[in-house]
C-alpha cells in the first residue's frame, strides 16, 4: 500500500501535526506513562496520535486545539443517547451531591434492575458488576456451577473482553485451557462440539462478531443456537454488551427473536458510566444464594457493583430506552449514512459497502452479493474479509483523513451512531467521507483490487 510514503500521506501527517499541536504536547507527556504508544486502550493507539479531547456534547466533541469532531466513537458504543444527555447529567449531578458510594444497599439499584428486566424479559435475575467482561466471566462461573461442566464454547472472531477465557484463543499471555472456538455461522461444527457433552456455556456476541456484527451472525444459525445448546445440556448466553439497549429496548434478543438462558450487558445499560451485568434464568443464579452449599456457592464481590453514581446514570438512561425512540433515531441516522455511503462507493468505483444498524461498518473487498439486507447481512460471508485485515492500512489512512475533516471514528470503517446524530451530521460526514475517499484515490492508496469500472457492477 503506497499511502505510507506518498507525498499526500506526508502532507496529511504534517497538516495533522500543525493542527494538533496541543495534542502533540500531551502525547509526549503520555508516552512517559503509558506503554501502549501513549494510549490507554489499544484501539486508541494511532500514528502519530489521536486527539486529546477536552469536552463533548450531543454528537460532537472538541480537542485541546479547538478542533471540533462529529463523534462516531460514542464512548466505544456506550452512548446511544449521545454525549452528556441532560437527563443523565442531571441524575449523576444530583447523585454525586448525595454520595458516590454508600457501601450499602440502595433503592436506585432496584429501580435499575426493574427497568432492565422490563426491557429484557429473560432477566428474572440481574447481577451487577463493573464492566462487560466481568459480566462474561461471571456468566461462565455461574454456568460451570449450574452444569457441573468446565468447558466453554465460543464462536470465532467474537469479542467478549481481554481476560484469559474471553480473549481470542492463543492471545499472547492468556490461558484458556477450557475454551474451544468454532467458526461463526457453522452449525455443524457447533453441534459436533456440543455433542461431546462437555460444555457448560455457549457464548456468542449479539448481532455477530465485533460491535454488533462487523461479521454478521446468520439469522438461521442464530435462531438454532438456544435449542442446540439445550439438547446437549449447555447453557446459552448472548453477549449483549454492545447490542443491549442499543439495538432495541430488548436488545439483539428482541430483534432476532431468540431467547437465551443468560445475557450479559454493559455499555449503554450504564448510560455512559462503567458497568456490566449478567441477566437471565433465576435457577442459574441460585449459586449466588448464600444458602447454597459451600461447594456450590459463588461469592460475588466487586467494589463497584451497582454503585449509586453509575446506578443513577443507568436508571436515567434506561428510563429513556423503554419506548425505543432513541434506538430508532440512532438507527435512522445510521441508515441514511449507510445507504448514501453505499451510493458514494458505487459512484467512486470503490469495491466495498457499508452495513449494520446503529453501528455502521465499512467492508472493503469483493461484493459476493449486492442484494444483502444491510441491517442483518453483509456483501461477503467470508469473516476474514469482513474483518478487513487485508485493508487495515487503508482503513487506518481513512481514519486519519476523516479526523482531519472533523469526523472521529475508532477505526476508519466503523461509525457508531447515537440519537444525537442529526441530518446535518450525516450530510457533513458524507461530505468528509467523499473528500477523504477522493483524496485516497488521488494518492493511489486504494489498490486496484478495490477499484471497479464505473458505473460499478457487482462482482460475480
Ligand atoms: C461484545 C462485547 N463484549 C464484552 C466487551 C467487554 O466489555 P468491557 O470493555 O466493558 O469490559 C466488549 C467491549 O467492547 C464487547 O464489545
PDB file of C-alpha atoms and ligand atoms in Angstrom, residues 131-133 136 159-161 205 211 239 241-242 267, ligand 1:
ATOM      1  CA  UNK A 131     -17.639  -4.000  33.216  1.00  0.00           C
ATOM      2  CA  UNK A 132     -18.865  -6.053  30.302  1.00  0.00           C
ATOM      3  CA  UNK A 133     -16.076  -8.572  30.510  1.00  0.00           C
ATOM      4  CA  UNK A 136     -18.972 -12.597  30.848  1.00  0.00           C
ATOM      5  CA  UNK A 159     -15.122 -10.410  21.162  1.00  0.00           C
ATOM      6  CA  UNK A 160     -16.027 -10.757  24.826  1.00  0.00           C
ATOM      7  CA  UNK A 161     -13.216  -8.917  26.656  1.00  0.00           C
ATOM      8  CA  UNK A 205     -21.973 -11.878  20.504  1.00  0.00           C
ATOM      9  CA  UNK A 211     -19.512  -4.326  17.572  1.00  0.00           C
ATOM     10  CA  UNK A 239     -23.173 -11.206  24.956  1.00  0.00           C
ATOM     11  CA  UNK A 241     -22.627  -5.720  25.932  1.00  0.00           C
ATOM     12  CA  UNK A 242     -22.818  -3.748  22.672  1.00  0.00           C
ATOM     13  CA  UNK A 267     -22.016  -0.095  27.815  1.00  0.00           C
TER      14      UNK A 267
HETATM   15  C1  LIG B   1     -19.361  -7.708  22.711  1.00  0.00           C
HETATM   16  C2  LIG B   1     -18.506  -7.234  23.841  1.00  0.00           C
HETATM   17  N1  LIG B   1     -18.473  -7.939  24.968  1.00  0.00           N
HETATM   18  C3  LIG B   1     -17.736  -7.566  26.017  1.00  0.00           C
HETATM   19  C4  LIG B   1     -16.967  -6.421  25.968  1.00  0.00           C
HETATM   20  C5  LIG B   1     -16.141  -6.045  27.137  1.00  0.00           C
HETATM   21  O1  LIG B   1     -16.784  -5.011  27.823  1.00  0.00           O
HETATM   22  P1  LIG B   1     -15.915  -4.081  28.795  1.00  0.00           P
HETATM   23  O2  LIG B   1     -14.942  -3.369  27.932  1.00  0.00           O
HETATM   24  O3  LIG B   1     -16.934  -3.189  29.449  1.00  0.00           O
HETATM   25  O4  LIG B   1     -15.268  -4.999  29.769  1.00  0.00           O
HETATM   26  C6  LIG B   1     -16.976  -5.650  24.806  1.00  0.00           C
HETATM   27  C7  LIG B   1     -16.169  -4.421  24.715  1.00  0.00           C
HETATM   28  O5  LIG B   1     -16.093  -3.754  23.720  1.00  0.00           O
HETATM   29  C8  LIG B   1     -17.747  -6.063  23.703  1.00  0.00           C
HETATM   30  O6  LIG B   1     -17.732  -5.390  22.547  1.00  0.00           O
END
